[in-house]
PDB file of C-alpha atoms and ligand atoms in Angstrom:
ATOM      1  CA  MET A 123      10.584  -0.937  45.609  1.00 96.00           C
ATOM      2  CA  ALA A 124      13.645   0.803  47.065  1.00 98.00           C
ATOM      3  CA  LEU A 125      17.003  -0.764  46.247  1.00 98.00           C
ATOM      4  CA  ILE A 126      19.474  -1.736  48.980  1.00 98.00           C
ATOM      5  CA  ALA A 127      23.103  -0.694  48.528  1.00 98.00           C
ATOM      6  CA  PRO A 128      25.415  -1.895  51.320  1.00 98.00           C
ATOM      7  CA  SER A 129      28.478   0.365  51.655  1.00 98.00           C
ATOM      8  CA  ILE A 130      31.649  -1.674  52.061  1.00 98.00           C
ATOM      9  CA  LEU A 131      33.334   1.279  53.797  1.00 98.00           C
ATOM     10  CA  SER A 132      32.217  -0.285  57.072  1.00 98.00           C
ATOM     11  CA  ALA A 133      33.235  -3.834  56.107  1.00 98.00           C
ATOM     12  CA  ASP A 134      36.382  -5.600  57.286  1.00 97.00           C
ATOM     13  CA  PHE A 135      38.884  -4.576  54.590  1.00 95.00           C
ATOM     14  CA  ALA A 136      40.793  -7.815  55.098  1.00 96.00           C
ATOM     15  CA  ARG A 137      37.650  -9.699  54.049  1.00 97.00           C
ATOM     16  CA  ILE A 138      36.062  -7.587  51.333  1.00 97.00           C
ATOM     17  CA  GLY A 139      35.229 -10.613  49.179  1.00 97.00           C
ATOM     18  CA  ASP A 140      33.244 -12.192  51.996  1.00 98.00           C
ATOM     19  CA  ALA A 141      31.463  -8.890  52.681  1.00 98.00           C
ATOM     20  CA  VAL A 142      30.384  -8.542  49.063  1.00 98.00           C
ATOM     21  CA  ARG A 143      29.298 -12.156  48.687  1.00 98.00           C
ATOM     22  CA  LEU A 144      27.217 -12.128  51.850  1.00 98.00           C
ATOM     23  CA  ALA A 145      25.474  -8.935  50.754  1.00 98.00           C
ATOM     24  CA  GLU A 146      24.634 -10.442  47.368  1.00 98.00           C
ATOM     25  CA  ALA A 147      23.395 -13.693  48.916  1.00 98.00           C
ATOM     26  CA  ALA A 148      21.194 -11.726  51.344  1.00 98.00           C
ATOM     27  CA  GLY A 149      19.460  -9.860  48.514  1.00 98.00           C
ATOM     28  CA  ALA A 150      21.396  -6.590  48.123  1.00 98.00           C
ATOM     29  CA  ASP A 151      20.763  -4.783  44.846  1.00 98.00           C
ATOM     30  CA  LEU A 152      24.001  -2.786  44.489  1.00 98.00           C
ATOM     31  CA  ILE A 153      27.418  -2.623  46.135  1.00 98.00           C
ATOM     32  CA  HIS A 154      28.264   0.954  47.210  1.00 98.00           C
ATOM     33  CA  VAL A 155      31.976   1.871  47.101  1.00 98.00           C
ATOM     34  CA  ASP A 156      33.149   5.115  48.740  1.00 98.00           C
ATOM     35  CA  VAL A 157      36.125   6.749  47.070  1.00 98.00           C
ATOM     36  CA  MET A 158      37.797   9.544  49.082  1.00 98.00           C
ATOM     37  CA  ASP A 159      40.848  11.479  47.944  1.00 98.00           C
ATOM     38  CA  GLY A 160      42.079  13.254  51.080  1.00 97.00           C
ATOM     39  CA  HIS A 161      41.233  16.628  49.482  1.00 97.00           C
ATOM     40  CA  PHE A 162      37.507  16.851  48.864  1.00 98.00           C
ATOM     41  CA  VAL A 163      37.085  15.016  52.156  1.00 98.00           C
ATOM     42  CA  PRO A 164      39.776  14.564  54.818  1.00 96.00           C
ATOM     43  CA  ASN A 165      39.763  10.787  54.599  1.00 96.00           C
ATOM     44  CA  LEU A 166      41.520   8.543  52.067  1.00 96.00           C
ATOM     45  CA  THR A 167      39.882   5.267  51.064  1.00 96.00           C
ATOM     46  CA  LEU A 168      39.301   2.992  48.108  1.00 93.00           C
ATOM     47  CA  GLY A 169      40.625   3.053  44.559  1.00 96.00           C
ATOM     48  CA  PRO A 170      40.065   1.427  41.170  1.00 98.00           C
ATOM     49  CA  GLN A 171      42.013  -1.711  42.043  1.00 97.00           C
ATOM     50  CA  LEU A 172      39.597  -2.403  44.889  1.00 97.00           C
ATOM     51  CA  VAL A 173      36.663  -1.886  42.517  1.00 98.00           C
ATOM     52  CA  ALA A 174      38.241  -4.346  40.074  1.00 98.00           C
ATOM     53  CA  ALA A 175      38.606  -6.858  42.916  1.00 98.00           C
ATOM     54  CA  VAL A 176      34.956  -6.378  43.944  1.00 98.00           C
ATOM     55  CA  ARG A 177      33.982  -6.804  40.284  1.00 98.00           C
ATOM     56  CA  ARG A 178      35.452 -10.322  40.370  1.00 97.00           C
ATOM     57  CA  GLU A 179      33.411 -11.224  43.481  1.00 97.00           C
ATOM     58  CA  THR A 180      29.883 -10.229  42.450  1.00 98.00           C
ATOM     59  CA  ARG A 181      27.463  -9.894  39.597  1.00 98.00           C
ATOM     60  CA  LEU A 182      25.699  -6.983  41.333  1.00 98.00           C
ATOM     61  CA  PRO A 183      26.106  -3.498  39.871  1.00 98.00           C
ATOM     62  CA  ILE A 184      28.898  -1.539  41.563  1.00 98.00           C
ATOM     63  CA  ASP A 185      27.888   1.957  42.668  1.00 98.00           C
ATOM     64  CA  VAL A 186      30.992   4.136  42.927  1.00 98.00           C
ATOM     65  CA  HIS A 187      30.586   7.329  44.984  1.00 98.00           C
ATOM     66  CA  LEU A 188      33.437   9.662  44.073  1.00 98.00           C
ATOM     67  CA  MET A 189      34.200  12.038  46.946  1.00 98.00           C
ATOM     68  CA  VAL A 190      37.131  13.503  45.035  1.00 98.00           C
ATOM     69  CA  GLU A 191      38.153  16.856  43.571  1.00 98.00           C
ATOM     70  CA  GLU A 192      38.013  17.053  39.775  1.00 97.00           C
ATOM     71  CA  PRO A 193      36.222  13.713  39.438  1.00 98.00           C
ATOM     72  CA  ARG A 194      36.696  13.787  35.665  1.00 97.00           C
ATOM     73  CA  ARG A 195      40.319  12.667  36.173  1.00 97.00           C
ATOM     74  CA  PHE A 196      39.186   9.446  37.810  1.00 98.00           C
ATOM     75  CA  VAL A 197      36.039   8.498  35.907  1.00 98.00           C
ATOM     76  CA  PRO A 198      37.870   6.504  33.168  1.00 98.00           C
ATOM     77  CA  LEU A 199      39.820   4.521  35.785  1.00 98.00           C
ATOM     78  CA  PHE A 200      36.661   3.472  37.622  1.00 98.00           C
ATOM     79  CA  HIS A 201      34.886   2.753  34.369  1.00 98.00           C
ATOM     80  CA  GLU A 202      37.705   0.389  33.364  1.00 98.00           C
ATOM     81  CA  ALA A 203      37.659  -1.198  36.828  1.00 98.00           C
ATOM     82  CA  GLY A 204      34.018  -2.189  36.351  1.00 98.00           C
ATOM     83  CA  ALA A 205      31.918   0.515  38.007  1.00 98.00           C
ATOM     84  CA  ASP A 206      28.304   0.503  36.790  1.00 98.00           C
ATOM     85  CA  TRP A 207      26.959   3.593  38.545  1.00 98.00           C
ATOM     86  CA  ILE A 208      29.232   6.588  39.104  1.00 98.00           C
ATOM     87  CA  SER A 209      28.297   9.622  41.193  1.00 98.00           C
ATOM     88  CA  ILE A 210      30.283  12.845  41.383  1.00 98.00           C
ATOM     89  CA  HIS A 211      29.847  15.756  43.777  1.00 98.00           C
ATOM     90  CA  VAL A 212      28.484  19.017  42.401  1.00 98.00           C
ATOM     91  CA  GLU A 213      30.814  20.813  44.844  1.00 98.00           C
ATOM     92  CA  ALA A 214      33.893  19.116  43.356  1.00 98.00           C
ATOM     93  CA  THR A 215      33.656  20.091  39.712  1.00 98.00           C
ATOM     94  CA  ALA A 216      33.338  23.300  37.726  1.00 97.00           C
ATOM     95  CA  HIS A 217      31.963  21.313  34.786  1.00 98.00           C
ATOM     96  CA  LEU A 218      29.108  19.208  36.081  1.00 98.00           C
ATOM     97  CA  HIS A 219      27.347  18.926  32.739  1.00 98.00           C
ATOM     98  CA  LYS A 220      30.491  17.859  30.925  1.00 98.00           C
ATOM     99  CA  ASP A 221      31.387  15.283  33.578  1.00 98.00           C
ATOM    100  CA  LEU A 222      27.911  13.708  33.703  1.00 98.00           C
ATOM    101  CA  THR A 223      27.921  13.520  29.915  1.00 98.00           C
ATOM    102  CA  MET A 224      31.304  11.807  30.066  1.00 98.00           C
ATOM    103  CA  ILE A 225      29.977   9.127  32.447  1.00 98.00           C
ATOM    104  CA  ARG A 226      26.961   8.489  30.251  1.00 98.00           C
ATOM    105  CA  GLY A 227      29.175   8.452  27.185  1.00 98.00           C
ATOM    106  CA  LEU A 228      31.050   5.527  28.741  1.00 98.00           C
ATOM    107  CA  GLY A 229      27.742   3.678  29.083  1.00 98.00           C
ATOM    108  CA  ARG A 230      27.531   4.043  32.870  1.00 98.00           C
ATOM    109  CA  LYS A 231      24.745   5.481  35.035  1.00 98.00           C
ATOM    110  CA  ALA A 232      25.560   9.074  35.953  1.00 98.00           C
ATOM    111  CA  GLY A 233      24.687  10.546  39.335  1.00 98.00           C
ATOM    112  CA  ALA A 234      25.194  13.911  40.996  1.00 99.00           C
ATOM    113  CA  ALA A 235      25.881  13.913  44.735  1.00 99.00           C
ATOM    114  CA  LEU A 236      24.961  16.808  47.045  1.00 98.00           C
ATOM    115  CA  ASN A 237      26.485  17.573  50.424  1.00 98.00           C
ATOM    116  CA  PRO A 238      23.994  18.394  53.193  1.00 98.00           C
ATOM    117  CA  ALA A 239      24.527  22.166  52.774  1.00 98.00           C
ATOM    118  CA  THR A 240      24.172  22.151  48.973  1.00 98.00           C
ATOM    119  CA  PRO A 241      20.742  23.236  47.687  1.00 98.00           C
ATOM    120  CA  ILE A 242      18.801  20.926  45.369  1.00 98.00           C
ATOM    121  CA  GLU A 243      18.410  23.793  42.882  1.00 97.00           C
ATOM    122  CA  THR A 244      22.076  23.340  41.846  1.00 98.00           C
ATOM    123  CA  LEU A 245      20.786  20.398  39.784  1.00 98.00           C
ATOM    124  CA  LYS A 246      18.259  22.364  37.758  1.00 98.00           C
ATOM    125  CA  GLU A 247      20.214  22.670  34.510  1.00 98.00           C
ATOM    126  CA  VAL A 248      21.458  19.071  34.508  1.00 98.00           C
ATOM    127  CA  LEU A 249      18.230  17.192  35.286  1.00 98.00           C
ATOM    128  CA  PRO A 250      18.184  15.716  31.744  1.00 98.00           C
ATOM    129  CA  GLU A 251      21.727  14.384  32.292  1.00 98.00           C
ATOM    130  CA  LEU A 252      20.978  12.499  35.516  1.00 98.00           C
ATOM    131  CA  ASP A 253      20.293   8.796  35.976  1.00 98.00           C
ATOM    132  CA  PHE A 254      20.117   9.276  39.763  1.00 99.00           C
ATOM    133  CA  VAL A 255      20.778  11.832  42.503  1.00 99.00           C
ATOM    134  CA  LEU A 256      22.744  11.036  45.663  1.00 99.00           C
ATOM    135  CA  ILE A 257      21.731  13.029  48.720  1.00 98.00           C
ATOM    136  CA  MET A 258      24.334  13.011  51.469  1.00 98.00           C
ATOM    137  CA  SER A 259      22.578  12.889  54.816  1.00 98.00           C
ATOM    138  CA  VAL A 260      25.840  13.226  56.765  1.00 98.00           C
ATOM    139  CA  ASP A 261      28.878  15.340  55.950  1.00 98.00           C
ATOM    140  CA  PRO A 262      30.960  12.961  53.836  1.00 98.00           C
ATOM    141  CA  GLY A 263      34.168  11.425  55.118  1.00 96.00           C
ATOM    142  CA  TRP A 264      33.298   8.615  57.490  1.00 96.00           C
ATOM    143  CA  GLY A 265      30.778   5.888  58.096  1.00 97.00           C
ATOM    144  CA  GLY A 266      28.807   5.581  61.285  1.00 97.00           C
ATOM    145  CA  GLN A 267      27.618   9.210  61.609  1.00 98.00           C
ATOM    146  CA  ALA A 268      24.071  10.220  62.596  1.00 98.00           C
ATOM    147  CA  PHE A 269      21.475  11.135  59.937  1.00 98.00           C
ATOM    148  CA  ILE A 270      21.048  14.939  59.767  1.00 98.00           C
ATOM    149  CA  PRO A 271      17.324  15.454  60.454  1.00 98.00           C
ATOM    150  CA  SER A 272      16.832  18.376  58.005  1.00 97.00           C
ATOM    151  CA  CYS A 273      17.808  16.071  55.134  1.00 98.00           C
ATOM    152  CA  ARG A 274      14.457  14.302  55.375  1.00 98.00           C
ATOM    153  CA  ASP A 275      12.636  17.406  54.198  1.00 98.00           C
ATOM    154  CA  LYS A 276      15.303  18.027  51.538  1.00 98.00           C
ATOM    155  CA  ILE A 277      14.658  14.546  50.103  1.00 98.00           C
ATOM    156  CA  ARG A 278      10.913  15.158  50.045  1.00 98.00           C
ATOM    157  CA  ARG A 279      11.344  18.523  48.317  1.00 98.00           C
ATOM    158  CA  LEU A 280      13.738  16.984  45.790  1.00 98.00           C
ATOM    159  CA  ARG A 281      11.289  14.185  44.980  1.00 98.00           C
ATOM    160  CA  ASP A 282       8.409  16.634  44.502  1.00 98.00           C
ATOM    161  CA  TRP A 283      10.527  19.037  42.434  1.00 98.00           C
ATOM    162  CA  ILE A 284      11.858  16.304  40.116  1.00 98.00           C
ATOM    163  CA  ARG A 285       8.273  15.179  39.496  1.00 98.00           C
ATOM    164  CA  ALA A 286       7.067  18.728  38.925  1.00 98.00           C
ATOM    165  CA  GLU A 287       9.845  19.236  36.374  1.00 97.00           C
ATOM    166  CA  GLY A 288       8.588  16.129  34.553  1.00 98.00           C
ATOM    167  CA  PHE A 289      11.544  13.815  35.234  1.00 98.00           C
ATOM    168  CA  ARG A 290      11.840  10.346  36.703  1.00 98.00           C
ATOM    169  CA  ILE A 291      15.178  10.308  38.555  1.00 98.00           C
ATOM    170  CA  PRO A 292      15.669   7.976  41.561  1.00 98.00           C
ATOM    171  CA  ILE A 293      17.049   9.443  44.785  1.00 98.00           C
ATOM    172  CA  GLU A 294      19.854   7.648  46.607  1.00 99.00           C
ATOM    173  CA  VAL A 295      20.393   8.587  50.248  1.00 99.00           C
ATOM    174  CA  ASP A 296      23.746   8.068  51.933  1.00 98.00           C
ATOM    175  CA  GLY A 297      24.621   8.493  55.583  1.00 98.00           C
ATOM    176  CA  GLY A 298      23.074   7.446  58.851  1.00 98.00           C
ATOM    177  CA  ILE A 299      20.445   5.109  57.400  1.00 98.00           C
ATOM    178  CA  LYS A 300      19.524   2.483  59.961  1.00 98.00           C
ATOM    179  CA  LEU A 301      16.796  -0.103  60.452  1.00 98.00           C
ATOM    180  CA  ASP A 302      14.904   2.351  62.652  1.00 98.00           C
ATOM    181  CA  ASN A 303      14.771   5.293  60.198  1.00 98.00           C
ATOM    182  CA  ALA A 304      14.776   3.636  56.756  1.00 98.00           C
ATOM    183  CA  GLU A 305      10.989   3.380  56.525  1.00 98.00           C
ATOM    184  CA  ASP A 306      10.487   7.063  57.263  1.00 98.00           C
ATOM    185  CA  ILE A 307      13.115   8.149  54.745  1.00 98.00           C
ATOM    186  CA  ILE A 308      11.747   5.841  52.041  1.00 98.00           C
ATOM    187  CA  ALA A 309       8.389   7.511  52.633  1.00 97.00           C
ATOM    188  CA  ALA A 310      10.095  10.884  52.027  1.00 98.00           C
ATOM    189  CA  GLY A 311      11.438   9.725  48.651  1.00 98.00           C
ATOM    190  CA  MET A 312      14.564   7.583  49.130  1.00 98.00           C
ATOM    191  CA  GLU A 313      14.680   4.929  46.401  1.00 98.00           C
ATOM    192  CA  ILE A 314      18.251   3.696  46.845  1.00 98.00           C
ATOM    193  CA  VAL A 315      19.213   2.939  50.442  1.00 98.00           C
ATOM    194  CA  VAL A 316      22.933   3.156  51.235  1.00 98.00           C
ATOM    195  CA  ALA A 317      23.755   1.406  54.487  1.00 98.00           C
ATOM    196  CA  GLY A 318      27.289   0.990  55.793  1.00 98.00           C
ATOM    197  CA  SER A 319      27.462   0.588  59.555  1.00 98.00           C
ATOM    198  CA  ALA A 320      23.834  -0.601  59.713  1.00 98.00           C
ATOM    199  CA  VAL A 321      24.922  -3.658  57.699  1.00 98.00           C
ATOM    200  CA  TYR A 322      28.573  -4.342  58.407  1.00 98.00           C
ATOM    201  CA  GLU A 323      28.644  -3.390  62.077  1.00 98.00           C
ATOM    202  CA  ALA A 324      25.518  -5.434  62.780  1.00 98.00           C
ATOM    203  CA  PRO A 325      26.075  -8.722  64.612  1.00 98.00           C
ATOM    204  CA  ASP A 326      24.577 -10.485  61.568  1.00 98.00           C
ATOM    205  CA  PRO A 327      25.172  -8.412  58.393  1.00 98.00           C
ATOM    206  CA  ALA A 328      23.110 -10.753  56.195  1.00 98.00           C
ATOM    207  CA  ALA A 329      20.139 -10.398  58.548  1.00 98.00           C
ATOM    208  CA  ALA A 330      20.533  -6.602  58.399  1.00 98.00           C
ATOM    209  CA  VAL A 331      20.377  -6.643  54.573  1.00 98.00           C
ATOM    210  CA  LYS A 332      17.294  -8.870  54.733  1.00 98.00           C
ATOM    211  CA  ALA A 333      15.662  -6.571  57.277  1.00 98.00           C
ATOM    212  CA  LEU A 334      16.289  -3.514  55.040  1.00 98.00           C
ATOM    213  CA  LYS A 335      14.821  -5.430  52.076  1.00 98.00           C
ATOM    214  CA  ALA A 336      11.748  -6.258  54.137  1.00 98.00           C
ATOM    215  CA  ILE A 337      11.316  -2.573  55.020  1.00 98.00           C
ATOM    216  CA  ALA A 338      11.688  -1.621  51.343  1.00 97.00           C
ATOM    217  CA  ARG A 339       9.101  -4.233  50.360  1.00 96.00           C
ATOM    218  CA  LYS A 340       6.657  -3.074  53.006  1.00 92.00           C
ATOM    219  CA  THR A 341       7.042   0.597  52.084  1.00 88.00           C
ATOM    220  CA  SER A 342       6.640   0.186  48.306  1.00 73.00           C
TER     221      SER A 342
HETATM  222  C1  LIG B 469      30.187   8.614  54.015  1.00 50.97           C
HETATM  223  C2  LIG B 469      29.982   7.619  52.885  1.00 50.97           C
HETATM  224  C3  LIG B 469      28.920   6.623  53.163  1.00 50.97           C
HETATM  225  C4  LIG B 469      29.147   5.736  54.364  1.00 50.97           C
HETATM  226  C5  LIG B 469      27.803   5.593  55.012  1.00 50.97           C
HETATM  227  O1  LIG B 469      30.996   9.679  53.608  1.00 50.97           O
HETATM  228  O2  LIG B 469      29.648   8.270  51.661  1.00 50.97           O
HETATM  229  O3  LIG B 469      28.603   5.833  52.022  1.00 50.97           O
HETATM  230  O4  LIG B 469      29.644   4.460  54.069  1.00 50.97           O
HETATM  231  O5  LIG B 469      27.974   4.952  56.217  1.00 50.97           O
HETATM  232  P1  LIG B 469      26.789   4.819  57.271  1.00 50.97           P
HETATM  233  O6  LIG B 469      25.693   4.053  56.593  1.00 50.97           O
HETATM  234  O7  LIG B 469      27.437   4.086  58.400  1.00 50.97           O
HETATM  235  O8  LIG B 469      26.373   6.220  57.628  1.00 50.97           O
HETATM  236 ZN1  LIG B 470      28.850   6.906  49.939  1.00 50.97          ZN
END
Protein backbone atom coordinates (compact mmCIF):
# COMPACT_ATOMS: atom_id res chain seq x y z
CA MET A 1 0.00 0.00 0.00
CA ALA A 2 1.30 3.48 -0.85
CA LEU A 3 2.64 5.52 2.05
CA ILE A 4 1.35 9.02 2.81
CA ALA A 5 3.91 11.75 3.47
CA PRO A 6 2.38 15.13 4.34
CA SER A 7 4.75 18.00 3.46
CA ILE A 8 4.89 20.57 6.24
CA LEU A 9 5.97 23.24 3.74
CA SER A 10 2.29 24.14 3.44
CA ALA A 11 1.62 24.03 7.19
CA ASP A 12 1.34 27.07 9.45
CA PHE A 13 4.97 27.56 10.52
CA ALA A 14 3.82 29.06 13.81
CA ARG A 15 2.12 25.75 14.60
CA ILE A 16 4.41 23.07 13.20
CA GLY A 17 3.99 20.83 16.25
CA ASP A 18 0.23 20.76 15.80
CA ALA A 19 0.61 20.08 12.07
CA VAL A 20 2.88 17.10 12.70
CA ARG A 21 0.76 15.65 15.49
CA LEU A 22 -2.46 15.88 13.52
CA ALA A 23 -0.84 14.15 10.55
CA GLU A 24 0.40 11.32 12.75
CA ALA A 25 -2.97 10.93 14.48
CA ALA A 26 -4.72 10.81 11.08
CA GLY A 27 -2.54 7.93 9.88
CA ALA A 28 0.34 9.56 7.98
CA ASP A 29 3.33 7.29 7.41
CA LEU A 30 6.14 9.85 7.07
CA ILE A 31 6.65 13.57 7.62
CA HIS A 32 8.13 15.24 4.51
CA VAL A 33 10.42 18.23 5.18
CA ASP A 34 11.49 20.46 2.27
CA VAL A 35 14.92 22.00 2.62
CA MET A 36 15.72 24.81 0.14
CA ASP A 37 18.97 26.75 0.07
CA GLY A 38 18.22 29.78 -2.12
CA HIS A 39 20.72 28.48 -4.72
CA PHE A 40 19.53 25.17 -6.09
CA VAL A 41 16.02 26.61 -5.91
CA PRO A 42 15.15 30.29 -5.48
CA ASN A 43 13.34 29.78 -2.20
CA LEU A 44 14.81 29.45 1.31
CA THR A 45 13.06 27.23 3.84
CA LEU A 46 13.72 24.78 6.63
CA GLY A 47 16.91 23.73 8.39
CA PRO A 48 18.23 21.11 10.80
CA GLN A 49 16.89 22.87 13.88
CA LEU A 50 13.36 22.57 12.51
CA VAL A 51 13.95 18.87 11.83
CA ALA A 52 15.16 18.43 15.41
CA ALA A 53 12.00 20.16 16.64
CA VAL A 54 9.80 17.91 14.47
CA ARG A 55 11.74 14.92 15.81
CA ARG A 56 10.54 15.79 19.32
CA GLU A 57 6.89 15.93 18.17
CA THR A 58 6.49 12.60 16.37
CA ARG A 59 7.57 9.00 16.22
CA LEU A 60 7.01 8.92 12.44
CA PRO A 61 10.06 8.71 10.17
CA ILE A 62 11.17 12.14 8.94
CA ASP A 63 11.72 12.34 5.18
CA VAL A 64 14.12 15.18 4.41
CA HIS A 65 14.12 16.40 0.79
CA LEU A 66 17.32 18.36 0.23
CA MET A 67 16.85 20.91 -2.56
CA VAL A 68 20.35 22.26 -1.99
CA GLU A 69 23.62 22.53 -3.91
CA GLU A 70 26.37 20.18 -2.74
CA PRO A 71 24.04 18.22 -0.45
CA ARG A 72 26.99 16.36 1.05
CA ARG A 73 27.75 19.45 3.19
CA PHE A 74 24.38 19.20 4.89
CA VAL A 75 23.77 15.46 5.20
CA PRO A 76 25.55 15.10 8.60
CA LEU A 77 23.57 18.01 10.06
CA PHE A 78 20.23 16.48 9.08
CA HIS A 79 21.35 13.06 10.21
CA GLU A 80 22.16 14.48 13.65
CA ALA A 81 18.84 16.35 13.71
CA GLY A 82 16.96 13.06 13.35
CA ALA A 83 16.20 12.64 9.65
CA ASP A 84 15.36 9.03 8.74
CA TRP A 85 15.08 9.31 4.96
CA ILE A 86 17.30 11.75 3.07
CA SER A 87 16.94 12.54 -0.63
CA ILE A 88 19.41 14.56 -2.68
CA HIS A 89 19.00 15.92 -6.20
CA VAL A 90 21.04 14.34 -8.98
CA GLU A 91 21.32 17.83 -10.52
CA ALA A 92 22.94 19.23 -7.37
CA THR A 93 25.94 16.97 -6.94
CA ALA A 94 28.88 15.85 -9.06
CA HIS A 95 29.31 12.81 -6.82
CA LEU A 96 25.95 11.09 -6.59
CA HIS A 97 27.36 7.67 -5.79
CA LYS A 98 29.58 9.00 -3.02
CA ASP A 99 26.77 11.04 -1.47
CA LEU A 100 24.23 8.18 -1.50
CA THR A 101 26.85 5.92 0.06
CA MET A 102 27.44 8.54 2.74
CA ILE A 103 23.73 8.63 3.64
CA ARG A 104 23.55 4.86 3.85
CA GLY A 105 26.76 4.79 5.84
CA LEU A 106 25.01 6.93 8.47
CA GLY A 107 22.26 4.31 8.66
CA ARG A 108 19.64 6.43 6.88
CA LYS A 109 17.53 5.64 3.80
CA ALA A 110 19.12 7.19 0.72
CA GLY A 111 17.06 8.65 -2.10
CA ALA A 112 17.85 10.37 -5.38
CA ALA A 113 15.50 13.15 -6.49
CA LEU A 114 14.92 14.07 -10.15
CA ASN A 115 13.62 17.38 -11.46
CA PRO A 116 10.89 17.12 -14.12
CA ALA A 117 13.40 17.67 -16.97
CA THR A 118 15.94 15.12 -15.69
CA PRO A 119 15.82 11.73 -17.44
CA ILE A 120 15.36 8.57 -15.36
CA GLU A 121 18.45 7.06 -17.03
CA THR A 122 20.67 9.32 -14.88
CA LEU A 123 20.01 6.78 -12.11
CA LYS A 124 21.30 3.75 -13.99
CA GLU A 125 24.69 3.41 -12.32
CA VAL A 126 23.41 4.04 -8.79
CA LEU A 127 20.37 1.75 -8.71
CA PRO A 128 22.11 -0.54 -6.17
CA GLU A 129 22.69 2.48 -3.89
CA LEU A 130 19.06 3.61 -3.76
CA ASP A 131 16.49 2.97 -1.05
CA PHE A 132 13.95 5.13 -2.91
CA VAL A 133 13.62 7.54 -5.84
CA LEU A 134 11.88 10.91 -5.58
CA ILE A 135 10.25 12.12 -8.78
CA MET A 136 9.49 15.83 -8.79
CA SER A 137 6.21 16.41 -10.58
CA VAL A 138 6.53 20.20 -10.34
CA ASP A 139 9.63 22.35 -10.69
CA PRO A 140 10.89 22.52 -7.10
CA GLY A 141 10.68 25.69 -5.05
CA TRP A 142 7.12 26.13 -3.86
CA GLY A 143 4.09 24.21 -2.73
CA GLY A 144 0.72 24.51 -4.39
CA GLN A 145 1.82 24.11 -8.04
CA ALA A 146 -0.03 21.97 -10.60
CA PHE A 147 1.13 18.40 -11.39
CA ILE A 148 3.02 18.34 -14.72
CA PRO A 149 1.05 15.83 -16.82
CA SER A 150 4.09 14.27 -18.59
CA CYS A 151 5.40 13.11 -15.20
CA ARG A 152 2.74 10.40 -15.06
CA ASP A 153 4.34 8.56 -17.96
CA LYS A 154 7.81 9.16 -16.49
CA ILE A 155 6.73 7.45 -13.26
CA ARG A 156 5.33 4.49 -15.17
CA ARG A 157 8.51 4.14 -17.23
CA LEU A 158 10.64 4.39 -14.09
CA ARG A 159 8.62 1.68 -12.34
CA ASP A 160 8.88 -0.66 -15.34
CA TRP A 161 12.60 0.04 -15.82
CA ILE A 162 13.47 -0.55 -12.14
CA ARG A 163 11.64 -3.89 -12.32
CA ALA A 164 13.33 -4.84 -15.58
CA GLU A 165 16.72 -4.09 -14.02
CA GLY A 166 15.82 -6.49 -11.19
CA PHE A 167 15.52 -3.95 -8.35
CA ARG A 168 12.81 -3.18 -5.83
CA ILE A 169 13.03 0.58 -5.22
CA PRO A 170 9.90 2.53 -4.15
CA ILE A 171 9.01 5.69 -6.06
CA GLU A 172 8.09 8.84 -4.14
CA VAL A 173 6.22 11.52 -6.07
CA ASP A 174 6.32 15.15 -4.98
CA GLY A 175 4.35 18.06 -6.35
CA GLY A 176 0.74 18.67 -7.25
CA ILE A 177 -0.67 15.48 -5.73
CA LYS A 178 -4.29 16.01 -4.79
CA LEU A 179 -7.26 13.87 -3.81
CA ASP A 180 -8.45 13.91 -7.41
CA ASN A 181 -5.23 12.64 -9.06
CA ALA A 182 -3.63 10.43 -6.39
CA GLU A 183 -5.37 7.24 -7.52
CA ASP A 184 -4.23 7.65 -11.11
CA ILE A 185 -0.63 8.35 -10.11
CA ILE A 186 -0.54 5.42 -7.68
CA ALA A 187 -1.67 3.26 -10.59
CA ALA A 188 1.31 4.60 -12.58
CA GLY A 189 3.76 3.54 -9.85
CA MET A 190 3.77 6.11 -7.02
CA GLU A 191 4.40 4.32 -3.72
CA ILE A 192 5.12 7.31 -1.48
CA VAL A 193 2.60 10.14 -1.80
CA VAL A 194 3.89 13.60 -0.86
CA ALA A 195 1.05 16.02 -0.26
CA GLY A 196 1.56 19.57 0.96
CA SER A 197 -1.26 21.91 -0.02
CA ALA A 198 -3.69 18.99 -0.44
CA VAL A 199 -3.33 18.36 3.31
CA TYR A 200 -2.48 21.63 5.01
CA GLU A 201 -4.57 23.96 2.88
CA ALA A 202 -7.60 21.69 3.17
CA PRO A 203 -10.36 22.90 5.50
CA ASP A 204 -9.80 19.72 7.55
CA PRO A 205 -6.17 18.50 7.18
CA ALA A 206 -6.78 15.32 9.20
CA ALA A 207 -9.67 14.39 6.90
CA ALA A 208 -7.41 14.99 3.89
CA VAL A 209 -4.77 12.58 5.27
CA LYS A 210 -7.49 10.00 5.93
CA ALA A 211 -8.88 10.44 2.42
CA LEU A 212 -5.40 9.91 0.89
CA LYS A 213 -4.97 6.78 3.05
CA ALA A 214 -8.31 5.48 1.83
CA ILE A 215 -7.23 6.02 -1.79
CA ALA A 216 -3.94 4.23 -1.11
CA ARG A 217 -5.80 1.32 0.49
CA LYS A 218 -8.24 1.06 -2.39
CA THR A 219 -5.49 1.18 -5.02
CA SER A 220 -3.19 -1.43 -3.44
C1 LIG B 1 8.14 21.58 -3.77
C2 LIG B 1 8.34 20.65 -2.58
C3 LIG B 1 7.12 19.87 -2.24
C4 LIG B 1 5.91 20.67 -1.85
C5 LIG B 1 4.74 19.97 -2.47
O1 LIG B 1 9.36 22.09 -4.22
O2 LIG B 1 9.39 19.72 -2.81
O3 LIG B 1 7.38 18.86 -1.27
O4 LIG B 1 5.69 20.77 -0.47
O5 LIG B 1 3.63 20.76 -2.30
P1 LIG B 1 2.25 20.43 -3.03
O6 LIG B 1 1.82 19.08 -2.54
O7 LIG B 1 1.37 21.55 -2.58
O8 LIG B 1 2.53 20.45 -4.51
ZN1 LIG C 1 9.54 17.92 -1.33
